[in-house]
Coordinates of C-alpha atoms and ligand atoms in Angstrom, one line a residue:
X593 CA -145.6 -42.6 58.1
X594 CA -145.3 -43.7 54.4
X595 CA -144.4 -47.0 53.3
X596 CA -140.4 -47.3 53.1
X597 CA -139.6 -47.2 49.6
X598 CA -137.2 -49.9 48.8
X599 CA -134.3 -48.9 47.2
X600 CA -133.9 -50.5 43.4
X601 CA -130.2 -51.9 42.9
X602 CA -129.9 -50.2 39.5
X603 CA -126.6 -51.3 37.7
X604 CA -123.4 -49.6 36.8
X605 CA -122.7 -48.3 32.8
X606 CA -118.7 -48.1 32.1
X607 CA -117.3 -45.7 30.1
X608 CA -119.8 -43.0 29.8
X609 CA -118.3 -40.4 28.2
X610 CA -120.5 -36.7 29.8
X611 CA -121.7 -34.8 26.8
X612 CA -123.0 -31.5 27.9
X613 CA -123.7 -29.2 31.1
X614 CA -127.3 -29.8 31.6
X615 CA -130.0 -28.0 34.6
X616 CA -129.2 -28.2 38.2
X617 CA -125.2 -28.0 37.4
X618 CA -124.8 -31.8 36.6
X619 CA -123.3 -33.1 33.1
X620 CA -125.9 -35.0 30.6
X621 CA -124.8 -37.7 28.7
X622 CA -127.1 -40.2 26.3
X623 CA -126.5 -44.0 27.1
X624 CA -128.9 -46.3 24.4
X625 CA -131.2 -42.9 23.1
X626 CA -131.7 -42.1 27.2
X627 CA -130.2 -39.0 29.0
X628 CA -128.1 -39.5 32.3
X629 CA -127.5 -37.0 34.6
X630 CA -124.5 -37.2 36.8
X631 CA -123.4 -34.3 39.5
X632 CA -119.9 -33.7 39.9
X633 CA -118.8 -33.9 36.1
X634 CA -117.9 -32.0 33.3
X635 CA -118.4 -32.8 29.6
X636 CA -115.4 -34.7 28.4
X637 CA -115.1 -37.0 31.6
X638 CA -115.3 -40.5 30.8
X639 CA -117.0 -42.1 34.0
X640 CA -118.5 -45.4 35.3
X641 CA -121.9 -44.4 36.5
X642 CA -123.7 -46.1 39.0
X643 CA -127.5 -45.8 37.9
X644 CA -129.4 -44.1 41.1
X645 CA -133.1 -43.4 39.3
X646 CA -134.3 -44.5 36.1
X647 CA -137.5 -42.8 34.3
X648 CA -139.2 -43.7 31.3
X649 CA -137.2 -40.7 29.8
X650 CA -134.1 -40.6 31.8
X651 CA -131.7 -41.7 34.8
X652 CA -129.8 -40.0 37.4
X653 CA -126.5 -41.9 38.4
X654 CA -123.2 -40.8 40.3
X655 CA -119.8 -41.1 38.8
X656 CA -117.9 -44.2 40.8
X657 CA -114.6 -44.0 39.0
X658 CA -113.5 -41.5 36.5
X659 CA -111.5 -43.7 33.4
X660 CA -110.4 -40.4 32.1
X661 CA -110.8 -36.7 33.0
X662 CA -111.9 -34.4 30.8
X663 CA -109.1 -31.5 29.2
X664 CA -111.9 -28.7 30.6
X665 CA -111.2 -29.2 34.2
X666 CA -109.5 -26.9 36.4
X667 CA -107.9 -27.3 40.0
X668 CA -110.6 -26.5 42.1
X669 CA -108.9 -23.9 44.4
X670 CA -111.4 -25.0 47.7
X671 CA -110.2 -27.8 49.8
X672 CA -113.5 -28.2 50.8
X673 CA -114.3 -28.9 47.2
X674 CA -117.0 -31.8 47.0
X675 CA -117.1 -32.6 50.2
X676 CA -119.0 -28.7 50.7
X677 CA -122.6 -28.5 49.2
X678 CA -121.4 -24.9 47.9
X679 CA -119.4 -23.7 44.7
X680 CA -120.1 -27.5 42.9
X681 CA -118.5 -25.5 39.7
X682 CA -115.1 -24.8 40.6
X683 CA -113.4 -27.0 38.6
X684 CA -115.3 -25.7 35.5
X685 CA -113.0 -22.6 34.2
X686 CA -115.3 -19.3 34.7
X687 CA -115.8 -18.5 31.3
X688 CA -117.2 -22.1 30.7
X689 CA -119.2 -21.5 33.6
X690 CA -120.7 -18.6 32.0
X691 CA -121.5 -19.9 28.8
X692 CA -123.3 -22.8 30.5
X693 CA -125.6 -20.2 32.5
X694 CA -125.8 -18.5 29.0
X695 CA -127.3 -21.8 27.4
X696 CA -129.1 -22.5 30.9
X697 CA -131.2 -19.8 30.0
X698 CA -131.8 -20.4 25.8
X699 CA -132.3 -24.1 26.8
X700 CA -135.5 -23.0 28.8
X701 CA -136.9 -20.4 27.0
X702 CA -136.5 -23.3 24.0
X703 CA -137.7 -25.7 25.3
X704 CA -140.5 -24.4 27.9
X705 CA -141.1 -21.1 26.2
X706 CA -144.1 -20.1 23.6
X707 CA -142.7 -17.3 22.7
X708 CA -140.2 -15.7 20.1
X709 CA -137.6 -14.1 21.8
X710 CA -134.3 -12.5 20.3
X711 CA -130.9 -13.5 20.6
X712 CA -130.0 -12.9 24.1
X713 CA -126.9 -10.3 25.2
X714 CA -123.9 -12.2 26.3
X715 CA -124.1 -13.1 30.0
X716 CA -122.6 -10.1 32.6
X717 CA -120.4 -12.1 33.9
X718 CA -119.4 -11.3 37.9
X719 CA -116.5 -9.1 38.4
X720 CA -115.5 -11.3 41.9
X721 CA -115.3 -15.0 41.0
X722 CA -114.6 -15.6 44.8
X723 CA -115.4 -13.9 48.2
X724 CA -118.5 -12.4 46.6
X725 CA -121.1 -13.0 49.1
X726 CA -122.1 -10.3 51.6
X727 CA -124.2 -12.7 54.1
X728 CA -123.2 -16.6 55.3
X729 CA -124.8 -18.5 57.8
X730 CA -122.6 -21.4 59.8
X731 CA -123.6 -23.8 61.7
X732 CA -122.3 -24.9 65.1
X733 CA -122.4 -28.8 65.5
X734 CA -121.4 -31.4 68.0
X735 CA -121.4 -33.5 64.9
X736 CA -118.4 -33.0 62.1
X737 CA -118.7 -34.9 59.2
X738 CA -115.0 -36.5 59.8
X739 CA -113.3 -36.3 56.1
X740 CA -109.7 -37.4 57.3
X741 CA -109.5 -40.9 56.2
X742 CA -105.4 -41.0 56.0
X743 CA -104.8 -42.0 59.4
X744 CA -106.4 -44.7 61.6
X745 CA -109.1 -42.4 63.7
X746 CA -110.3 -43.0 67.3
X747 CA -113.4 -41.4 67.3
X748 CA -113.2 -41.0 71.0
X749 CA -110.4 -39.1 70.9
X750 CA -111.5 -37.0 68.1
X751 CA -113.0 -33.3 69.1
X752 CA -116.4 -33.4 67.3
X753 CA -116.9 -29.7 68.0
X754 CA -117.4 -27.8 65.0
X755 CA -118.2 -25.0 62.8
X756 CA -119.3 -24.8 59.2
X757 CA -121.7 -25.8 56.7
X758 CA -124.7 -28.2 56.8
X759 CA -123.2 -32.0 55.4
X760 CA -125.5 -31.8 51.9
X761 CA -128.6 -34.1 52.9
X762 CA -127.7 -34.5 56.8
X763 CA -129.7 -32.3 59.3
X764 CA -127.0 -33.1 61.8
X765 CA -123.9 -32.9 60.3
X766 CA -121.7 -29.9 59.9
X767 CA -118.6 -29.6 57.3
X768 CA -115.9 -28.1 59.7
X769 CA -114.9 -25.3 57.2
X770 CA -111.3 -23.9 58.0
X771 CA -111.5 -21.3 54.5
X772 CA -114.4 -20.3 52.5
X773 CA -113.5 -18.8 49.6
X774 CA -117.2 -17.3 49.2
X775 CA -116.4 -14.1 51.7
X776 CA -113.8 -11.5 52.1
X777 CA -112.1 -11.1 55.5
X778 CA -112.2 -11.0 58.2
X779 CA -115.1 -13.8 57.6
X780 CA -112.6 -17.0 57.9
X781 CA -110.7 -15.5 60.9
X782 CA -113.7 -14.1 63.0
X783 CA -115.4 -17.6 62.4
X784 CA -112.1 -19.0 63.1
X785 CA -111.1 -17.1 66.2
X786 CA -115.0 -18.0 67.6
X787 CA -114.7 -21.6 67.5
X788 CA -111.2 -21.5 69.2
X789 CA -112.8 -19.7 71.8
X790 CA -115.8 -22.2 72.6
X791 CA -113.2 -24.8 72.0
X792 CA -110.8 -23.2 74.7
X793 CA -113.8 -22.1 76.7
X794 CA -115.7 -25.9 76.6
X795 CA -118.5 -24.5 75.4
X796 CA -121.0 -27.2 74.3
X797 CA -121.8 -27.3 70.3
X798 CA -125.5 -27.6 69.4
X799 CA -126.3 -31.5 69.3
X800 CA -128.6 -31.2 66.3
X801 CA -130.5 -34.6 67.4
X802 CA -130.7 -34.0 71.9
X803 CA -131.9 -29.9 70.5
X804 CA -128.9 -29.2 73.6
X805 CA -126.3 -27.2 73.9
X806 CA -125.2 -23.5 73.5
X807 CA -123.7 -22.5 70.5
X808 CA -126.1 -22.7 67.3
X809 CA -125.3 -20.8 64.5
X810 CA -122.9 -17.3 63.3
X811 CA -124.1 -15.2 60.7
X812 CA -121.6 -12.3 59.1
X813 CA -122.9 -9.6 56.9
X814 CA -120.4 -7.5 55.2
X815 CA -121.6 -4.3 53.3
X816 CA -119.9 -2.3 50.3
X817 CA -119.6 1.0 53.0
X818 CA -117.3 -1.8 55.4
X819 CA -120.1 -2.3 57.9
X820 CA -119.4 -5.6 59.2
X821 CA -122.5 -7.3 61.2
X822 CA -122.0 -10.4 63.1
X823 CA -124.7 -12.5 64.9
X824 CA -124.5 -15.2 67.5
X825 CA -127.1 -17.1 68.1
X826 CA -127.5 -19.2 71.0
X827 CA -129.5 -22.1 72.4
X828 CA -129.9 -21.6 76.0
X829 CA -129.9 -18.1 78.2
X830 CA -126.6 -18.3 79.7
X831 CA -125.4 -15.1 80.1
X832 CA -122.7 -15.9 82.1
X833 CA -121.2 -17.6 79.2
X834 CA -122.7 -15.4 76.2
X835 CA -121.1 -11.8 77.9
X836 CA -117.4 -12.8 78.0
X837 CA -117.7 -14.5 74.6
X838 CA -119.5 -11.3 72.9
X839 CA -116.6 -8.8 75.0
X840 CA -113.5 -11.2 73.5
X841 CA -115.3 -11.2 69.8
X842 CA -115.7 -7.2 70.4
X843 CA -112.1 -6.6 71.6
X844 CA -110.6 -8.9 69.2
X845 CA -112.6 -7.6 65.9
X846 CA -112.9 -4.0 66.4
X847 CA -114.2 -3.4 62.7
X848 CA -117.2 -5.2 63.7
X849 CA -119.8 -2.3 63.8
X850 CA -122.9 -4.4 64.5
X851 CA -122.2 -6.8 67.3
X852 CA -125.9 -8.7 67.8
X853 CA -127.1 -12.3 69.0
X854 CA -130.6 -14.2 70.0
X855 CA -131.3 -16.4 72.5
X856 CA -133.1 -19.4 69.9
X857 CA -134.9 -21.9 72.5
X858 CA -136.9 -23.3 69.5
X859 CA -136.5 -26.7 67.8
X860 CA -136.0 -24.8 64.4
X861 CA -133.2 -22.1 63.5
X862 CA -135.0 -19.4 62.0
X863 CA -134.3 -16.3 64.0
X864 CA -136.7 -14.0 61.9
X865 CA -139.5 -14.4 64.9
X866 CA -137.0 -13.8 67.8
X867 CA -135.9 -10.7 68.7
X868 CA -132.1 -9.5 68.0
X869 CA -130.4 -7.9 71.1
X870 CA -127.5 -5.5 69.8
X871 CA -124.9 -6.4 72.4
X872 CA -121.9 -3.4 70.5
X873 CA -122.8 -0.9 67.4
X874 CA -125.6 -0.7 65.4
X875 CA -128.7 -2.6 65.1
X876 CA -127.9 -2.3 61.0
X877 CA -125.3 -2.4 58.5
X878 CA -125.5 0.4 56.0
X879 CA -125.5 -0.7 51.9
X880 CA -125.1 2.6 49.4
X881 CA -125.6 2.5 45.5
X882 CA -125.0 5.5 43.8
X883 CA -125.5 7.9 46.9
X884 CA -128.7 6.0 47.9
X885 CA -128.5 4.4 51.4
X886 CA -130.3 0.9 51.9
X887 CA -130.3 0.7 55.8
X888 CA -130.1 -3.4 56.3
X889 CA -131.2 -4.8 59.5
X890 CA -130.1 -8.2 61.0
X891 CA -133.2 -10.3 58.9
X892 CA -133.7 -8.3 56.4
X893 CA -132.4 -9.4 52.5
X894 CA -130.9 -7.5 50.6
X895 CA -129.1 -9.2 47.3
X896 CA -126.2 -10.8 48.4
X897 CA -123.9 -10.3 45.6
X898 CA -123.7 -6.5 46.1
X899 CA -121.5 -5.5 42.8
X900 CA -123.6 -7.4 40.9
X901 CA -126.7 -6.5 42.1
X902 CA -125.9 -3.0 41.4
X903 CA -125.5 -4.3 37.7
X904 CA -128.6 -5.6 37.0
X905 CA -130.2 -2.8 39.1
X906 CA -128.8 -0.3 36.4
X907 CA -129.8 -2.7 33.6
X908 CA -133.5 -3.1 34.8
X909 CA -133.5 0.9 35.0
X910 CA -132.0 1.3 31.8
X911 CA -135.0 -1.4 30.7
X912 CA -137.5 0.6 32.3
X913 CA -136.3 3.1 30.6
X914 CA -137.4 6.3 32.7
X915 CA -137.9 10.1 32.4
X916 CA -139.4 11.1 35.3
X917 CA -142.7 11.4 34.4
X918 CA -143.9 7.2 34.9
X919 CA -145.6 5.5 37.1
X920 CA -143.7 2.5 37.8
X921 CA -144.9 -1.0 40.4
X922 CA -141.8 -3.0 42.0
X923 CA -143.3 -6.0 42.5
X924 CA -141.8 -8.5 45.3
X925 CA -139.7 -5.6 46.1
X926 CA -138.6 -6.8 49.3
X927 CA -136.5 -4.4 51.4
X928 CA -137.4 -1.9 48.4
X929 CA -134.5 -1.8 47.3
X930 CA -134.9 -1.5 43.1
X931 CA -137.7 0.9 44.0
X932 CA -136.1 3.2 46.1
X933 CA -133.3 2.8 43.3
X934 CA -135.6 4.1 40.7
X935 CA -137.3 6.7 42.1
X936 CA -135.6 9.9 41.7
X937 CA -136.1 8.3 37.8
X938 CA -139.9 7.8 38.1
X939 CA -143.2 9.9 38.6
X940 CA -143.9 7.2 41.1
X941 CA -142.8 3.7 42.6
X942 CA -145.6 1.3 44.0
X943 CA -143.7 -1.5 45.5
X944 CA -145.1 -4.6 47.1
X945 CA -143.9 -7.4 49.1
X946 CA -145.5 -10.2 51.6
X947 CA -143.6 -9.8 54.4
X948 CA -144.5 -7.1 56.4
X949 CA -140.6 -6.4 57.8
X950 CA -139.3 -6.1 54.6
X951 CA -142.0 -3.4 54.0
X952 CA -141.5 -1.6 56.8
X953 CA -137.5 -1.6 56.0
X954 CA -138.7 -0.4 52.4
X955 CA -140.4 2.9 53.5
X956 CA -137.5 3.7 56.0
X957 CA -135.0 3.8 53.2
X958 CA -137.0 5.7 51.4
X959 CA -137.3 8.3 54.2
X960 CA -133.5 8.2 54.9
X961 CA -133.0 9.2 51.5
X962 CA -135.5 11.7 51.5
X963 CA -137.7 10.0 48.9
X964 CA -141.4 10.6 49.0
X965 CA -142.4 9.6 45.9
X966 CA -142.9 5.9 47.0
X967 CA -145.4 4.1 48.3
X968 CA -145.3 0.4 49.8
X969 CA -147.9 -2.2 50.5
X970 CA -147.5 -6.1 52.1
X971 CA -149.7 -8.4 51.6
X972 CA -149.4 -11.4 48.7
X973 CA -149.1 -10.6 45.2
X974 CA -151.9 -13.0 43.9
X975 CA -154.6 -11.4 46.3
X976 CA -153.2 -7.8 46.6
X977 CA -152.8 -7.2 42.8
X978 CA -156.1 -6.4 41.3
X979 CA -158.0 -4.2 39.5
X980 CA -159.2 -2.2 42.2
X981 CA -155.5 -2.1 43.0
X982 CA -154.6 -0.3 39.9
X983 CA -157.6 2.2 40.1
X984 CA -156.4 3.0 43.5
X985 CA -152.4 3.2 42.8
X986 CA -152.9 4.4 38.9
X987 CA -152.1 2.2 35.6
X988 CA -148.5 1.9 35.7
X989 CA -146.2 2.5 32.8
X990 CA -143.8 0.4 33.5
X991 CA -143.5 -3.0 35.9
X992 CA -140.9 -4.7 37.4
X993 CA -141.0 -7.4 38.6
X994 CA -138.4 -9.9 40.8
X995 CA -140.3 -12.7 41.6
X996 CA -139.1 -15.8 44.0
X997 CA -137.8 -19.0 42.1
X998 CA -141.4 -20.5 41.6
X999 CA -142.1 -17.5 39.5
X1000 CA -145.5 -15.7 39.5
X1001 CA -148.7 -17.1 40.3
X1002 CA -151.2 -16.9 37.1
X1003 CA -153.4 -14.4 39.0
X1004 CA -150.2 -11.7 38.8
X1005 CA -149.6 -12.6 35.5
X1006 CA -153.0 -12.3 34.7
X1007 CA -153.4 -8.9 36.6
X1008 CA -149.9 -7.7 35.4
X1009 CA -151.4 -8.0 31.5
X1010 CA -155.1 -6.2 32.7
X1011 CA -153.0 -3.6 34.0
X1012 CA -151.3 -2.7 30.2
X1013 CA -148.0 -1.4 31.3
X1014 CA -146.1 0.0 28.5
X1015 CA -143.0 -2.3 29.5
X1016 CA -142.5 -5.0 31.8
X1017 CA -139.1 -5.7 33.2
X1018 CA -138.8 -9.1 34.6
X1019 CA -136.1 -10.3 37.0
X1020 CA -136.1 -14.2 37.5
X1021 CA -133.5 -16.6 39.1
X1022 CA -135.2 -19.3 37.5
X1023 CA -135.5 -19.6 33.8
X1024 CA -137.8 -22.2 33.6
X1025 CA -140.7 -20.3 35.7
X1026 CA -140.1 -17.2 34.1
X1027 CA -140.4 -19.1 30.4
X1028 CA -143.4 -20.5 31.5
X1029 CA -144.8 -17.0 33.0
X1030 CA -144.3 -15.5 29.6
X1031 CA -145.5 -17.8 27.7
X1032 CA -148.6 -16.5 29.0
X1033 CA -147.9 -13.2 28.4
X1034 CA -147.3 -13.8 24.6
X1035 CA -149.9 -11.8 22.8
X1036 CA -150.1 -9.3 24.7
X1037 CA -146.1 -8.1 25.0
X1038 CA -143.2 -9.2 23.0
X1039 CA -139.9 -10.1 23.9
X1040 CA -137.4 -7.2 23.5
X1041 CA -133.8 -8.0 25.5
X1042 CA -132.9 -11.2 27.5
X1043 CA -129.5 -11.0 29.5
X1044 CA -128.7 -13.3 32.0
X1045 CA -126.5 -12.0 35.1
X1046 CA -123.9 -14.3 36.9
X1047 CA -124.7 -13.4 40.7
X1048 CA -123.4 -16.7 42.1
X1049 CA -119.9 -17.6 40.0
X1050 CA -118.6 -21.6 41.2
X1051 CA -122.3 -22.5 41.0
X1052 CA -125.0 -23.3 38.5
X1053 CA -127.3 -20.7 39.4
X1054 CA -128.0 -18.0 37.2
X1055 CA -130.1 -14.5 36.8
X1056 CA -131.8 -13.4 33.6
X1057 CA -133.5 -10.0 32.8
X1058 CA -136.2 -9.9 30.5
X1059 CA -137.7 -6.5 28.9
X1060 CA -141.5 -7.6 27.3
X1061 CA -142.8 -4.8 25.3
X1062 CA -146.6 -4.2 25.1
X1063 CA -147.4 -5.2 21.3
Ligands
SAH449 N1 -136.4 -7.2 44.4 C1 -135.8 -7.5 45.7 C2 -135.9 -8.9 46.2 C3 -136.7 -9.9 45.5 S1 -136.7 -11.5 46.2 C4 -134.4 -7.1 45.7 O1 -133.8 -7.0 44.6 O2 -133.8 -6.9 46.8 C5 -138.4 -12.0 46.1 C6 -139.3 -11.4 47.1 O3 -140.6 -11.8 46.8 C7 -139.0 -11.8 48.5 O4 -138.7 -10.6 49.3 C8 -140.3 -12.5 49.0 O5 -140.6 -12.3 50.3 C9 -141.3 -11.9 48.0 N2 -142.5 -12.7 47.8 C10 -142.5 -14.1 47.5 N3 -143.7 -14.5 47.2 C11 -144.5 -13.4 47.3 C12 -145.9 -13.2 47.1 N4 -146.7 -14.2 46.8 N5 -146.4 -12.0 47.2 C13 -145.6 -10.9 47.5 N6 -144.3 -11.1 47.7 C14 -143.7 -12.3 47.6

């Protein structure tokens, strides 16, 4: 163990009036020539901030008391609003919330970016501002994180029991959520109806620091075609318990077409290495873009704004640019999903991906949608991509590429320019990575289109498409 570090008692600066929406969705002011960042505001607050970290260059703080609020803000609609780590922007009006994405995006090609680049298109904003996620995970908790401060509480009369979302920075304490705006129904009343049952039921909530009890964690999918997958995942083998609770969820939710849980002995809560038992239904949900059918099983990812994946999947074709005769690489394709996409556009699609699953759910969507003009491989980017690689597979025309938020590793960038595709569409969630990635890239292709995507409205998170063409 490290040595403690001792926590500096910075002070407090009154009447710090927030300037600007800066990275990580907190507002920037500049206090004597330094920036301060401070979560939770918008510009035009005028705050007391109490000083958390201070850097050569620049402080973080946390607004104590607001003097005056800033004409910008909205009623946030959530009542979890704050208290939640999720939808931090919601009392920024949407269209403000775009444009800060928008400048998100210039800000880091700007500043971390070598490159010219041309203005970019305005952001595509989301067509759902609310109940646009397809997949949340909650968290069962012996532990609530009690919020109800009106009334004098005895804790030992309190029920402790809940279900929700992970306290921001606590490992054992859950939000009890009662409404999430963030997916369409029946997600608040089958959560709902499940925790009345193990309330009415007695059945023990995880205790996050004894790793006991039963109940661990829900996770509901919902899919465009009205699949609806639900998974319960358990601590202990208790099928005596487990059966009755899976028949009333069945009986109660009969649009529930994939009824699944695990049994999650473990001291962790990843599920991906257990197996999934499908107790009613399908083993899958079924996703469908334009006729082609992504088969989803209960680990695999698929984007989780499903609209608005479907619009950037068009713009990165339209990008790419196709006419049937190119060979195109999807690289970190995942599930396969832009490649199988693609394909009835391209020659060919080599997609690649590092975990094997995902592969293996790549090839059978191809073959459910009769595709055979793609081929998959797993294995990591930075080792897999080489130039025997590209003798093997063909020089590509075109590469597209989706990377995680760390971007791509120098080797793929390095690779990606060897390989001399005519164009190079690249997908980021992260800006800053994918300034620095082109950066490198610089004399070799030039930037053509920018457009940022909005996949994650009520947060600061952001998507940008890039098209490099080869100079
Ligand atoms: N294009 C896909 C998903 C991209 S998410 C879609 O739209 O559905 C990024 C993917 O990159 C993940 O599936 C992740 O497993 C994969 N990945 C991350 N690092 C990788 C690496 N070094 N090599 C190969 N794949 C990687």
């Amino acid at each position: 163990m490290g040595k403690k570090k001792r926590r500096r008692d910075y002070p407090v600066i009154e009447n710090v009036e927030m300037q600007k929406i800066a990275a990580e969705g907190k507002s920037f002011a500049k206090v004597n020539e330094k920036a301060v960042f401070v979560p939770f505001t918008v510009p035009g607050d005028v705050v007391d901030v109490k000083i958390t970290e201070s850097r050569s260059s620049f402080m973080e703080g946390k607004a104590i008391r607001f003097e005056k609020y800033s004409d910008m803000r909205i009623e946030p609609k959530c009542e979890h609003f704050a208290t939640c780590g999720g939808c931090k922007w919601q009392m920024i009006p949407y269209e403000k919330q775009l444009e800060a994405k928008q400048q998100q995006v210039l800000d880091n090609f700007q500043r971390l970016g070598n490159f010219d680049f041309p203005a970019h298109e305005p952001i595509l904003g989301s067509q759902e501002q609310y109940y646009y996620r397809n997949k949340l995970e909650f968290t069962f908790s012996k532990r609530i994180w009690v919020t109800d401060y009106s009334r004098e509480l005895d804790f030992k009369d309190l029920n402790m029991n809940g279900l929700g979302f992970h306290m921001p920075g606590m490992f054992d304490r859950i939000l009890n959520i009662e409404n999430c705006y963030l997916q369409a129904s029946p997600s608040n009343e089958i959560r709902l109806a499940i925790r009345e049952y193990a309330w009415k039921n007695d059945l023990t909530f995880y205790d996050q620091r004894e790793q006991t009890g039963f109940l661990r964690n829900l996770i509901i999918r919902t899919a465009s075609t009205g699949d609806l997958m639900v998974i319960l995942v358990v601590g202990e083998p208790r099928m005596d318990l487990l059966n009755p609770m899976l028949d009333y969820i069945k009986e109660t939710f009969p649009q529930i077409t994939s009824l699944m849980y695990a049994i999650n002995e473990k001291l962790n809560t990843i599920i991906t290495d257990l197996p999934i038992y499908t107790y009613h239904g399908n083993s899958f949900l079924m996703e469908e873009m334009e006729g082609v059918k992504f088969k989803v099983g209960p680990v695999s990812f698929y984007q989780t704004n499903s609209p608005q994946a479907y619009e950037m999947y068009k713009l990165a074709r339209e990008y790419a640019d196709l006419n049937g005769d190119e060979l195109v690489y999807d690289l970190y394709t995942g599930t396969g999903t832009i490649a199988n996409f693609i394909a009835r556009k391209a020659k060919k699609v080599v997609g690649v991906e590092y975990v094997p699953e995902a592969i293996d759910d790549a090839r059978v969507n191809s073959q459910i949608n009769g595709i055979s003009n793609t081929v998959f491989y797993a294995g990591d980017l930075a080792k897999v991509l080489n130039e025997d690689f590209v003798v093997e597979n063909g020089r590509p025309d075109v590469i597209i590429t989706d990377p995680p938020r760390a971007g791509m590793h120098e080797n793929v960038v390095q690779q990606m320019i060897k390989a001399a595709p005519q164009k190079i569409v690249y997908i980021s969630c992260n800006p800053a990575t994918q300034a620095r990635d082109i950066t490198l890239m610089k004399d070799f292709y030039k930037v053509a289109m920018v457009q940022p995507v909005d996949m994650f409205p009520q947060t600061h998170h952001v998507e940008n498409i890039v098209l490099l063409e080869r100079l």
